[in-house]
């Protein structure tokens, strides 16, 4: 059981405190409820751009890293489709430095045009290197708009296209900042060698006077049920042709999410999985083949992806995958189900060894509306029954719910 205390400041900032005095390290994790799903279709990539801009200096602090490093701290951040998460680790007796730094950049960035230009170039270069010039890098740029027609999951976190970042104005940047980077749209978790009373004092001292946002958070459209199989073919200079199959599945927080997750594990989590044993090891159609989920808050995707061996036709490989999926019900043995449940539980327990991961998990659960998810998730996994899987297979793994990409290697 991971114990924590929960508070909320008058400006809406949610504060969670998890004390663990087994080490002298403190963790300061600040999650903003903004990801690529909150962007406008004509201005994508902003959530990720802000992850970079937030390290470019705030109103009163020109450099974020230097004062933090001076007290033995480290920091980093990540952006997803749903959230942007900033975290700091530092000695517990220097915790106030984290409050000072993070509160100043929540209050107001420097909005220095030079910083915008520098970070714009960094993000554009990242777009080119990771998504356009890397083998298989553009997969999600092609697959997301195939699978999603309405929901903003239809573009990748990096953005829809480079021009959206290249054309971003300072006014665009300010509008995005003031809409989403406010206390009532944030969750703070302070964990490790900390004291509840002191954390609350520091939270009120440094964050208490930051006003709520006056902007409303836009509502997101619901992706309609997919009723037709979708297909796309592409060609690129890659070593091997690849197959990608995306099935819509429930979002985080629902029991259906864990059922779909376990089905994905049964299909392709490890070398003992059905896909690997049947189509990599036995039939030797694929060089690699796995299944996984996108893990998103709103309904996401259960993915099957793999690279075929030379000389194997993608249509042949696809038919073999579909045949195995069609036969999945007959493979639902109690032994297999128990194995993937235990694997999932072990993974969760392993991640919670680190205080930072515990802090992140509390924050993400709070974002989903259930901070205690960090303590109940294992129970939700173990509560999935064989019958739940039997009922989920024809709904999730049906052909009309699948978007398939044939990614051909140039001859």
mmCIF file of C-alpha atoms in Angstrom:
data_model
loop_
_atom_site.group_PDB
_atom_site.id
_atom_site.type_symbol
_atom_site.label_atom_id
_atom_site.label_comp_id
_atom_site.label_asym_id
_atom_site.label_seq_id
_atom_site.Cartn_x
_atom_site.Cartn_y
_atom_site.Cartn_z
ATOM 1 C CA UNK A 1 0.000 0.000 0.000
ATOM 2 C CA UNK A 2 1.402 3.376 -1.050
ATOM 3 C CA UNK A 3 0.227 5.915 1.510
ATOM 4 C CA UNK A 4 -0.242 9.575 0.636
ATOM 5 C CA UNK A 5 -2.059 12.666 1.836
ATOM 6 C CA UNK A 6 -4.249 14.740 -0.447
ATOM 7 C CA UNK A 7 -4.866 18.495 -0.337
ATOM 8 C CA UNK A 8 -6.090 21.233 -2.663
ATOM 9 C CA UNK A 9 -5.064 24.890 -2.593
ATOM 10 C CA UNK A 10 -7.637 27.654 -2.964
ATOM 11 C CA UNK A 11 -6.521 28.204 -6.573
ATOM 12 C CA UNK A 12 -7.278 24.601 -7.510
ATOM 13 C CA UNK A 13 -3.759 23.112 -7.395
ATOM 14 C CA UNK A 14 -4.034 19.500 -6.252
ATOM 15 C CA UNK A 15 -1.222 18.510 -3.874
ATOM 16 C CA UNK A 16 -0.324 14.937 -2.900
ATOM 17 C CA UNK A 17 2.362 14.057 -0.352
ATOM 18 C CA UNK A 18 3.973 10.627 -0.083
ATOM 19 C CA UNK A 19 6.506 10.333 2.734
ATOM 20 C CA UNK A 20 9.311 7.780 2.459
ATOM 21 C CA UNK A 21 12.273 8.500 4.697
ATOM 22 C CA UNK A 22 14.270 5.452 3.660
ATOM 23 C CA UNK A 23 16.500 7.746 1.583
ATOM 24 C CA UNK A 24 17.462 11.420 1.699
ATOM 25 C CA UNK A 25 16.090 12.145 -1.742
ATOM 26 C CA UNK A 26 12.945 14.125 -2.449
ATOM 27 C CA UNK A 27 10.877 14.028 -5.626
ATOM 28 C CA UNK A 28 8.896 16.978 -6.964
ATOM 29 C CA UNK A 29 6.530 15.865 -9.750
ATOM 30 C CA UNK A 30 4.277 18.402 -11.481
ATOM 31 C CA UNK A 31 1.766 17.076 -14.001
ATOM 32 C CA UNK A 32 -0.161 19.409 -16.292
ATOM 33 C CA UNK A 33 -3.379 18.061 -17.799
ATOM 34 C CA UNK A 34 -2.390 18.957 -21.332
ATOM 35 C CA UNK A 35 -1.135 16.744 -24.124
ATOM 36 C CA UNK A 36 -1.386 16.619 -27.874
ATOM 37 C CA UNK A 37 -5.099 15.775 -27.574
ATOM 38 C CA UNK A 38 -5.704 19.331 -26.309
ATOM 39 C CA UNK A 39 -4.287 20.997 -29.426
ATOM 40 C CA UNK A 40 -6.174 22.589 -32.266
ATOM 41 C CA UNK A 41 -6.040 20.641 -35.557
ATOM 42 C CA UNK A 42 -4.300 23.583 -37.251
ATOM 43 C CA UNK A 43 -1.816 24.166 -34.414
ATOM 44 C CA UNK A 44 -0.427 20.775 -33.413
ATOM 45 C CA UNK A 45 2.814 19.941 -31.630
ATOM 46 C CA UNK A 46 2.369 22.740 -29.079
ATOM 47 C CA UNK A 47 2.268 20.507 -25.988
ATOM 48 C CA UNK A 48 5.621 19.029 -26.966
ATOM 49 C CA UNK A 49 7.015 22.453 -27.910
ATOM 50 C CA UNK A 50 6.118 23.684 -24.425
ATOM 51 C CA UNK A 51 8.039 20.861 -22.807
ATOM 52 C CA UNK A 52 11.090 22.505 -24.400
ATOM 53 C CA UNK A 53 10.051 26.125 -23.793
ATOM 54 C CA UNK A 54 9.567 25.506 -20.073
ATOM 55 C CA UNK A 55 13.326 25.031 -19.722
ATOM 56 C CA UNK A 56 14.112 28.303 -21.525
ATOM 57 C CA UNK A 57 13.731 30.537 -18.507
ATOM 58 C CA UNK A 58 10.842 32.092 -16.609
ATOM 59 C CA UNK A 59 9.989 35.667 -15.634
ATOM 60 C CA UNK A 60 12.455 35.956 -12.731
ATOM 61 C CA UNK A 61 14.795 33.036 -13.418
ATOM 62 C CA UNK A 62 16.875 33.093 -16.586
ATOM 63 C CA UNK A 63 18.306 29.591 -16.180
ATOM 64 C CA UNK A 64 16.339 26.664 -14.787
ATOM 65 C CA UNK A 65 19.131 24.094 -14.608
ATOM 66 C CA UNK A 66 21.932 26.058 -12.948
ATOM 67 C CA UNK A 67 20.307 26.798 -9.565
ATOM 68 C CA UNK A 68 18.948 23.256 -9.440
ATOM 69 C CA UNK A 69 22.322 21.680 -10.138
ATOM 70 C CA UNK A 70 23.864 23.927 -7.487
ATOM 71 C CA UNK A 71 21.816 22.149 -4.802
ATOM 72 C CA UNK A 72 22.398 18.650 -6.190
ATOM 73 C CA UNK A 73 19.175 18.350 -8.166
ATOM 74 C CA UNK A 74 18.278 16.852 -11.528
ATOM 75 C CA UNK A 75 15.218 17.339 -13.698
ATOM 76 C CA UNK A 76 13.498 16.160 -16.846
ATOM 77 C CA UNK A 77 10.084 16.051 -18.517
ATOM 78 C CA UNK A 78 7.976 14.160 -21.034
ATOM 79 C CA UNK A 79 4.892 14.816 -23.142
ATOM 80 C CA UNK A 80 2.235 12.311 -24.162
ATOM 81 C CA UNK A 81 -1.089 12.454 -25.935
ATOM 82 C CA UNK A 82 -2.733 13.230 -22.565
ATOM 83 C CA UNK A 83 -0.316 14.974 -20.197
ATOM 84 C CA UNK A 84 2.913 16.908 -19.834
ATOM 85 C CA UNK A 85 4.949 15.855 -16.798
ATOM 86 C CA UNK A 86 7.885 17.698 -15.185
ATOM 87 C CA UNK A 87 9.931 16.103 -12.434
ATOM 88 C CA UNK A 88 12.818 17.022 -10.158
ATOM 89 C CA UNK A 89 14.883 14.871 -7.804
ATOM 90 C CA UNK A 90 17.034 16.601 -5.195
ATOM 91 C CA UNK A 91 18.187 16.254 -1.577
ATOM 92 C CA UNK A 92 15.247 16.572 0.803
ATOM 93 C CA UNK A 93 16.806 19.496 2.667
ATOM 94 C CA UNK A 94 16.907 21.517 -0.577
ATOM 95 C CA UNK A 95 13.255 20.896 -1.494
ATOM 96 C CA UNK A 96 12.338 24.597 -1.505
ATOM 97 C CA UNK A 97 14.516 25.152 -4.554
ATOM 98 C CA UNK A 98 12.131 22.988 -6.582
ATOM 99 C CA UNK A 99 9.123 24.969 -5.346
ATOM 100 C CA UNK A 100 10.822 28.250 -6.227
ATOM 101 C CA UNK A 101 11.778 27.154 -9.741
ATOM 102 C CA UNK A 102 8.512 25.453 -10.701
ATOM 103 C CA UNK A 103 6.249 28.144 -9.265
ATOM 104 C CA UNK A 104 8.065 30.882 -11.185
ATOM 105 C CA UNK A 105 7.628 29.184 -14.526
ATOM 106 C CA UNK A 106 4.004 28.357 -13.755
ATOM 107 C CA UNK A 107 3.456 32.036 -13.014
ATOM 108 C CA UNK A 108 4.954 33.217 -16.292
ATOM 109 C CA UNK A 109 7.601 32.187 -18.796
ATOM 110 C CA UNK A 110 10.170 34.676 -20.023
ATOM 111 C CA UNK A 111 8.486 34.690 -23.451
ATOM 112 C CA UNK A 112 11.836 35.585 -24.938
ATOM 113 C CA UNK A 113 11.653 35.520 -28.773
ATOM 114 C CA UNK A 114 15.196 34.129 -28.900
ATOM 115 C CA UNK A 115 14.179 31.179 -26.691
ATOM 116 C CA UNK A 116 11.203 30.473 -28.939
ATOM 117 C CA UNK A 117 13.411 30.457 -32.027
ATOM 118 C CA UNK A 118 15.984 28.174 -30.422
ATOM 119 C CA UNK A 119 13.408 25.658 -29.174
ATOM 120 C CA UNK A 120 11.445 25.844 -32.418
ATOM 121 C CA UNK A 121 14.572 24.763 -34.289
ATOM 122 C CA UNK A 122 15.220 21.985 -31.760
ATOM 123 C CA UNK A 123 11.695 20.576 -32.165
ATOM 124 C CA UNK A 124 11.761 20.873 -35.969
ATOM 125 C CA UNK A 125 15.078 19.031 -36.039
ATOM 126 C CA UNK A 126 13.662 16.355 -33.734
ATOM 127 C CA UNK A 127 10.683 15.988 -36.075
ATOM 128 C CA UNK A 128 13.038 15.429 -39.007
ATOM 129 C CA UNK A 129 15.471 13.097 -37.249
ATOM 130 C CA UNK A 130 13.030 10.900 -35.315
ATOM 131 C CA UNK A 131 9.973 10.890 -37.572
ATOM 132 C CA UNK A 132 11.019 11.643 -41.139
ATOM 133 C CA UNK A 133 14.625 10.492 -41.536
ATOM 134 C CA UNK A 134 14.647 7.421 -39.293
ATOM 135 C CA UNK A 135 13.592 3.999 -40.597
ATOM 136 C CA UNK A 136 9.953 3.343 -39.666
ATOM 137 C CA UNK A 137 9.884 6.756 -37.941
ATOM 138 C CA UNK A 138 6.791 8.014 -39.746
ATOM 139 C CA UNK A 139 4.610 5.033 -38.822
ATOM 140 C CA UNK A 140 2.476 6.981 -36.350
ATOM 141 C CA UNK A 141 2.176 9.913 -38.729
ATOM 142 C CA UNK A 142 0.429 7.498 -41.095
ATOM 143 C CA UNK A 143 -1.339 5.167 -38.681
ATOM 144 C CA UNK A 144 -2.984 7.644 -36.305
ATOM 145 C CA UNK A 145 -5.030 9.483 -38.965
ATOM 146 C CA UNK A 146 -6.018 6.090 -40.379
ATOM 147 C CA UNK A 147 -7.324 4.841 -37.023
ATOM 148 C CA UNK A 148 -8.788 8.123 -35.739
ATOM 149 C CA UNK A 149 -11.071 10.297 -37.858
ATOM 150 C CA UNK A 150 -12.558 12.572 -35.162
ATOM 151 C CA UNK A 151 -10.575 12.403 -31.921
ATOM 152 C CA UNK A 152 -7.331 14.443 -31.678
ATOM 153 C CA UNK A 153 -5.387 11.235 -31.123
ATOM 154 C CA UNK A 154 -5.291 11.362 -34.936
ATOM 155 C CA UNK A 155 -1.940 13.174 -34.766
ATOM 156 C CA UNK A 156 1.298 12.215 -33.051
ATOM 157 C CA UNK A 157 2.660 14.075 -30.018
ATOM 158 C CA UNK A 158 5.306 15.719 -32.216
ATOM 159 C CA UNK A 159 2.482 17.230 -34.282
ATOM 160 C CA UNK A 160 0.735 16.728 -37.568
ATOM 161 C CA UNK A 161 3.321 18.523 -39.685
ATOM 162 C CA UNK A 162 6.458 20.609 -39.244
ATOM 163 C CA UNK A 163 4.810 23.803 -40.514
ATOM 164 C CA UNK A 164 2.614 24.038 -37.394
ATOM 165 C CA UNK A 165 5.734 24.560 -35.279
ATOM 166 C CA UNK A 166 7.562 26.632 -37.889
ATOM 167 C CA UNK A 167 4.615 29.023 -38.097
ATOM 168 C CA UNK A 168 3.937 29.282 -34.344
ATOM 169 C CA UNK A 169 3.825 32.916 -33.221
ATOM 170 C CA UNK A 170 4.584 34.343 -29.789
ATOM 171 C CA UNK A 171 0.868 35.090 -29.466
ATOM 172 C CA UNK A 172 0.090 31.417 -30.126
ATOM 173 C CA UNK A 173 2.592 30.449 -27.440
ATOM 174 C CA UNK A 174 1.137 32.848 -24.864
ATOM 175 C CA UNK A 175 -2.418 31.714 -25.566
ATOM 176 C CA UNK A 176 -1.475 28.053 -25.073
ATOM 177 C CA UNK A 177 0.470 28.806 -21.893
ATOM 178 C CA UNK A 178 -2.239 30.806 -20.169
ATOM 179 C CA UNK A 179 -4.909 28.294 -21.079
ATOM 180 C CA UNK A 180 -3.188 25.183 -19.758
ATOM 181 C CA UNK A 181 -0.257 26.067 -17.498
ATOM 182 C CA UNK A 182 -2.289 27.106 -14.473
ATOM 183 C CA UNK A 183 -2.676 25.670 -10.966
ATOM 184 C CA UNK A 184 -6.243 24.410 -11.491
ATOM 185 C CA UNK A 185 -4.987 22.326 -14.427
ATOM 186 C CA UNK A 186 -2.046 20.825 -12.525
ATOM 187 C CA UNK A 187 -1.312 18.066 -10.034
ATOM 188 C CA UNK A 188 1.692 18.260 -7.721
ATOM 189 C CA UNK A 189 3.114 15.188 -6.007
ATOM 190 C CA UNK A 190 5.949 15.632 -3.526
ATOM 191 C CA UNK A 191 7.452 12.361 -2.334
ATOM 192 C CA UNK A 192 10.399 10.843 -0.526
ATOM 193 C CA UNK A 193 12.258 12.456 2.379
ATOM 194 C CA UNK A 194 9.624 15.129 2.977
ATOM 195 C CA UNK A 195 7.245 16.252 5.703
ATOM 196 C CA UNK A 196 3.537 16.849 5.068
ATOM 197 C CA UNK A 197 3.284 20.070 7.066
ATOM 198 C CA UNK A 198 6.403 21.537 5.451
ATOM 199 C CA UNK A 199 5.268 20.589 1.946
ATOM 200 C CA UNK A 200 1.911 22.290 2.520
ATOM 201 C CA UNK A 201 3.660 25.391 3.838
ATOM 202 C CA UNK A 202 5.888 25.560 0.783
ATOM 203 C CA UNK A 203 3.006 24.854 -1.597
ATOM 204 C CA UNK A 204 0.997 27.770 -0.205
ATOM 205 C CA UNK A 205 4.047 30.043 -0.081
ATOM 206 C CA UNK A 206 5.152 29.485 -3.674
ATOM 207 C CA UNK A 207 1.971 28.468 -5.524
ATOM 208 C CA UNK A 208 -0.847 29.889 -3.421
ATOM 209 C CA UNK A 209 -0.908 33.314 -5.081
ATOM 210 C CA UNK A 210 -0.907 32.063 -8.684
ATOM 211 C CA UNK A 211 -4.409 32.719 -10.057
ATOM 212 C CA UNK A 212 -6.689 30.175 -11.629
ATOM 213 C CA UNK A 213 -7.023 30.129 -15.389
ATOM 214 C CA UNK A 214 -9.741 32.277 -16.894
ATOM 215 C CA UNK A 215 -9.810 30.077 -19.999
ATOM 216 C CA UNK A 216 -12.036 27.027 -20.271
ATOM 217 C CA UNK A 217 -10.584 23.670 -21.270
ATOM 218 C CA UNK A 218 -12.030 22.616 -24.595
ATOM 219 C CA UNK A 219 -14.141 19.466 -24.689
ATOM 220 C CA UNK A 220 -12.871 16.607 -26.826
ATOM 221 C CA UNK A 221 -14.889 14.826 -29.493
ATOM 222 C CA UNK A 222 -15.648 11.138 -29.077
ATOM 223 C CA UNK A 223 -14.298 8.821 -31.743
ATOM 224 C CA UNK A 224 -17.258 6.920 -33.221
ATOM 225 C CA UNK A 225 -17.299 3.140 -33.264
ATOM 226 C CA UNK A 226 -15.314 1.897 -36.245
ATOM 227 C CA UNK A 227 -17.566 -0.106 -38.516
ATOM 228 C CA UNK A 228 -15.314 -0.772 -41.508
ATOM 229 C CA UNK A 229 -11.867 -2.257 -41.937
ATOM 230 C CA UNK A 230 -9.352 0.382 -43.032
ATOM 231 C CA UNK A 231 -6.250 -0.235 -45.086
ATOM 232 C CA UNK A 232 -3.240 1.828 -46.127
ATOM 233 C CA UNK A 233 -0.058 0.949 -47.992
ATOM 234 C CA UNK A 234 3.206 2.864 -47.938
ATOM 235 C CA UNK A 235 6.739 2.330 -49.179
ATOM 236 C CA UNK A 236 10.046 3.487 -47.722
ATOM 237 C CA UNK A 237 13.747 2.738 -47.723
ATOM 238 C CA UNK A 238 13.698 0.345 -44.748
ATOM 239 C CA UNK A 239 15.447 -3.012 -44.162
ATOM 240 C CA UNK A 240 12.289 -5.152 -43.977
ATOM 241 C CA UNK A 241 8.618 -4.740 -44.843
ATOM 242 C CA UNK A 242 6.399 -4.344 -41.803
ATOM 243 C CA UNK A 243 2.793 -4.960 -40.808
ATOM 244 C CA UNK A 244 0.845 -2.745 -38.388
ATOM 245 C CA UNK A 245 -2.665 -3.505 -37.151
ATOM 246 C CA UNK A 246 -4.530 -1.114 -34.817
ATOM 247 C CA UNK A 247 -7.717 -2.092 -32.953
ATOM 248 C CA UNK A 248 -9.767 0.419 -30.932
ATOM 249 C CA UNK A 249 -10.015 -0.471 -27.228
ATOM 250 C CA UNK A 250 -11.323 1.106 -23.985
ATOM 251 C CA UNK A 251 -9.462 3.958 -22.285
ATOM 252 C CA UNK A 252 -7.647 3.984 -18.942
ATOM 253 C CA UNK A 253 -9.579 3.528 -15.746
ATOM 254 C CA UNK A 254 -12.183 1.073 -17.041
ATOM 255 C CA UNK A 255 -12.080 -2.666 -16.424
ATOM 256 C CA UNK A 256 -12.258 -3.132 -20.186
ATOM 257 C CA UNK A 257 -8.867 -1.445 -20.426
ATOM 258 C CA UNK A 258 -7.203 -4.159 -18.353
ATOM 259 C CA UNK A 259 -8.997 -6.903 -20.259
ATOM 260 C CA UNK A 260 -7.651 -5.518 -23.543
ATOM 261 C CA UNK A 261 -4.189 -5.082 -22.038
ATOM 262 C CA UNK A 262 -4.067 -8.720 -20.973
ATOM 263 C CA UNK A 263 -5.301 -9.845 -24.392
ATOM 264 C CA UNK A 264 -2.396 -7.905 -25.895
ATOM 265 C CA UNK A 265 -0.008 -9.618 -23.487
ATOM 266 C CA UNK A 266 -1.361 -13.036 -24.437
ATOM 267 C CA UNK A 267 -0.870 -12.227 -28.102
ATOM 268 C CA UNK A 268 2.550 -10.664 -28.052
ATOM 269 C CA UNK A 269 4.173 -9.586 -24.798
ATOM 270 C CA UNK A 270 7.143 -11.947 -24.834
ATOM 271 C CA UNK A 271 8.819 -14.800 -26.673
ATOM 272 C CA UNK A 272 6.372 -17.196 -25.050
ATOM 273 C CA UNK A 273 3.415 -15.303 -26.546
ATOM 274 C CA UNK A 274 1.082 -16.749 -29.159
ATOM 275 C CA UNK A 275 2.232 -14.482 -31.986
ATOM 276 C CA UNK A 276 5.927 -15.099 -31.387
ATOM 277 C CA UNK A 277 5.631 -18.848 -30.934
ATOM 278 C CA UNK A 278 3.309 -19.300 -33.895
ATOM 279 C CA UNK A 279 4.504 -16.858 -36.545
ATOM 280 C CA UNK A 280 8.116 -16.054 -35.631
ATOM 281 C CA UNK A 281 9.433 -19.307 -34.223
ATOM 282 C CA UNK A 282 7.224 -21.912 -35.924
ATOM 283 C CA UNK A 283 6.121 -20.536 -39.302
ATOM 284 C CA UNK A 284 9.047 -18.098 -39.603
ATOM 285 C CA UNK A 285 6.958 -15.470 -41.376
ATOM 286 C CA UNK A 286 8.146 -12.648 -39.148
ATOM 287 C CA UNK A 287 11.550 -11.475 -38.018
ATOM 288 C CA UNK A 288 9.891 -9.814 -35.010
ATOM 289 C CA UNK A 289 6.265 -9.591 -33.906
ATOM 290 C CA UNK A 290 4.588 -8.219 -30.804
ATOM 291 C CA UNK A 291 1.394 -6.753 -29.393
ATOM 292 C CA UNK A 292 0.984 -3.791 -27.055
ATOM 293 C CA UNK A 293 -1.442 -1.010 -26.169
ATOM 294 C CA UNK A 294 -1.077 2.761 -26.454
ATOM 295 C CA UNK A 295 -2.289 3.146 -22.854
ATOM 296 C CA UNK A 296 -4.125 6.420 -23.441
ATOM 297 C CA UNK A 297 -6.702 8.031 -21.156
ATOM 298 C CA UNK A 298 -9.400 8.145 -23.823
ATOM 299 C CA UNK A 299 -10.124 4.994 -25.846
ATOM 300 C CA UNK A 300 -6.815 3.923 -27.358
ATOM 301 C CA UNK A 301 -5.382 1.232 -29.567
ATOM 302 C CA UNK A 302 -4.353 -2.387 -29.169
ATOM 303 C CA UNK A 303 -1.483 -2.777 -31.635
ATOM 304 C CA UNK A 304 -0.036 -5.775 -33.417
ATOM 305 C CA UNK A 305 3.144 -4.977 -35.303
ATOM 306 C CA UNK A 306 6.015 -6.861 -36.802
ATOM 307 C CA UNK A 307 8.655 -6.983 -39.510
ATOM 308 C CA UNK A 308 8.382 -9.841 -41.974
ATOM 309 C CA UNK A 309 11.276 -11.974 -43.160
ATOM 310 C CA UNK A 310 12.676 -11.381 -46.636
ATOM 311 C CA UNK A 311 10.567 -12.966 -49.339
ATOM 312 C CA UNK A 312 7.395 -13.006 -47.223
ATOM 313 C CA UNK A 313 4.431 -11.185 -48.736
ATOM 314 C CA UNK A 314 2.682 -8.745 -46.378
ATOM 315 C CA UNK A 315 -0.749 -9.996 -47.388
ATOM 316 C CA UNK A 316 0.304 -13.552 -46.536
ATOM 317 C CA UNK A 317 1.673 -12.402 -43.192
ATOM 318 C CA UNK A 318 -1.492 -10.403 -42.468
ATOM 319 C CA UNK A 319 -3.720 -13.421 -43.134
ATOM 320 C CA UNK A 320 -1.609 -15.499 -40.750
ATOM 321 C CA UNK A 321 -2.005 -12.875 -38.002
ATOM 322 C CA UNK A 322 -5.755 -12.680 -38.551
ATOM 323 C CA UNK A 323 -6.062 -16.469 -38.441
ATOM 324 C CA UNK A 324 -4.242 -16.549 -35.117
ATOM 325 C CA UNK A 325 -6.417 -13.734 -33.740
ATOM 326 C CA UNK A 326 -9.566 -15.539 -34.914
ATOM 327 C CA UNK A 327 -8.428 -18.604 -32.988
ATOM 328 C CA UNK A 328 -7.601 -16.671 -29.807
ATOM 329 C CA UNK A 329 -10.650 -17.857 -27.844
ATOM 330 C CA UNK A 330 -9.475 -21.449 -28.042
ATOM 331 C CA UNK A 331 -6.101 -20.427 -26.612
ATOM 332 C CA UNK A 332 -7.523 -18.823 -23.448
ATOM 333 C CA UNK A 333 -6.303 -21.384 -20.940
ATOM 334 C CA UNK A 334 -6.320 -20.625 -17.220
ATOM 335 C CA UNK A 335 -2.564 -21.173 -17.149
ATOM 336 C CA UNK A 336 -1.895 -18.590 -19.867
ATOM 337 C CA UNK A 337 -4.218 -16.036 -18.297
ATOM 338 C CA UNK A 338 -2.627 -16.462 -14.874
ATOM 339 C CA UNK A 339 0.829 -16.061 -16.399
ATOM 340 C CA UNK A 340 0.113 -12.734 -18.109
ATOM 341 C CA UNK A 341 -1.649 -11.439 -14.992
ATOM 342 C CA UNK A 342 1.392 -12.248 -12.871
ATOM 343 C CA UNK A 343 3.709 -10.671 -15.440
ATOM 344 C CA UNK A 344 1.643 -7.470 -15.402
ATOM 345 C CA UNK A 345 1.599 -7.420 -11.603
ATOM 346 C CA UNK A 346 5.367 -7.972 -11.397
ATOM 347 C CA UNK A 347 5.974 -5.100 -13.816
ATOM 348 C CA UNK A 348 3.890 -2.738 -11.684
ATOM 349 C CA UNK A 349 5.554 -3.777 -8.445
ATOM 350 C CA UNK A 350 8.997 -3.390 -9.988
ATOM 351 C CA UNK A 351 8.301 0.154 -11.183
ATOM 352 C CA UNK A 352 7.103 1.162 -7.718
ATOM 353 C CA UNK A 353 10.471 0.437 -6.150
ATOM 354 C CA UNK A 354 11.575 3.931 -7.222
ATOM 355 C CA UNK A 355 10.074 6.883 -5.339
ATOM 356 C CA UNK A 356 9.921 8.876 -8.574
ATOM 357 C CA UNK A 357 7.752 6.238 -10.242
ATOM 358 C CA UNK A 358 5.431 6.176 -7.252
ATOM 359 C CA UNK A 359 5.056 9.944 -7.479
ATOM 360 C CA UNK A 360 4.327 9.760 -11.205
ATOM 361 C CA UNK A 361 1.755 7.003 -10.689
ATOM 362 C CA UNK A 362 -0.078 8.985 -8.010
ATOM 363 C CA UNK A 363 -0.102 12.037 -10.288
ATOM 364 C CA UNK A 364 -1.379 10.112 -13.282
ATOM 365 C CA UNK A 365 -4.102 8.436 -11.246
ATOM 366 C CA UNK A 366 -5.192 11.869 -10.009
ATOM 367 C CA UNK A 367 -5.289 13.081 -13.605
ATOM 368 C CA UNK A 368 -7.616 10.169 -14.415
ATOM 369 C CA UNK A 369 -9.789 11.077 -11.422
ATOM 370 C CA UNK A 370 -8.575 8.301 -9.109
ATOM 371 C CA UNK A 371 -5.311 8.997 -7.234
ATOM 372 C CA UNK A 372 -5.704 5.703 -5.370
ATOM 373 C CA UNK A 373 -5.349 3.857 -8.682
ATOM 374 C CA UNK A 374 -1.723 3.381 -7.660
ATOM 375 C CA UNK A 375 -3.026 0.996 -4.974
ATOM 376 C CA UNK A 376 -5.927 -0.650 -6.803
ATOM 377 C CA UNK A 377 -4.486 -1.282 -10.255
ATOM 378 C CA UNK A 378 -3.130 -4.717 -9.379
ATOM 379 C CA UNK A 379 -6.543 -5.680 -8.034
ATOM 380 C CA UNK A 380 -8.148 -4.516 -11.289
ATOM 381 C CA UNK A 381 -5.725 -6.644 -13.288
ATOM 382 C CA UNK A 382 -6.315 -9.725 -11.142
ATOM 383 C CA UNK A 383 -10.105 -9.248 -11.281
ATOM 384 C CA UNK A 384 -10.217 -9.792 -15.049
ATOM 385 C CA UNK A 385 -11.945 -13.114 -15.689
ATOM 386 C CA UNK A 386 -11.612 -15.516 -18.580
ATOM 387 C CA UNK A 387 -15.218 -14.695 -19.486
ATOM 388 C CA UNK A 388 -14.316 -10.997 -19.723
ATOM 389 C CA UNK A 389 -11.708 -11.894 -22.327
ATOM 390 C CA UNK A 390 -14.092 -14.160 -24.228
ATOM 391 C CA UNK A 391 -16.613 -11.319 -24.440
ATOM 392 C CA UNK A 392 -13.997 -8.690 -25.373
ATOM 393 C CA UNK A 393 -12.442 -10.590 -28.280
ATOM 394 C CA UNK A 394 -15.332 -10.227 -30.775
ATOM 395 C CA UNK A 395 -15.735 -6.549 -29.883
ATOM 396 C CA UNK A 396 -12.104 -5.413 -29.895
ATOM 397 C CA UNK A 397 -10.435 -7.855 -32.268
ATOM 398 C CA UNK A 398 -13.090 -7.792 -34.983
ATOM 399 C CA UNK A 399 -11.950 -7.082 -38.552
ATOM 400 C CA UNK A 400 -14.189 -4.012 -38.897
ATOM 401 C CA UNK A 401 -12.463 -2.476 -35.875
ATOM 402 C CA UNK A 402 -9.005 -2.757 -37.418
ATOM 403 C CA UNK A 403 -6.843 -0.256 -39.300
ATOM 404 C CA UNK A 404 -4.046 -2.038 -41.170
ATOM 405 C CA UNK A 405 -0.876 -0.518 -42.607
ATOM 406 C CA UNK A 406 1.333 -2.387 -45.062
ATOM 407 C CA UNK A 407 4.745 -0.723 -44.881
ATOM 408 C CA UNK A 408 6.709 -2.002 -47.860
ATOM 409 C CA UNK A 409 10.472 -1.975 -48.083
ATOM 410 C CA UNK A 410 11.649 -0.477 -51.365
ATOM 411 C CA UNK A 411 12.994 -3.123 -53.708
#
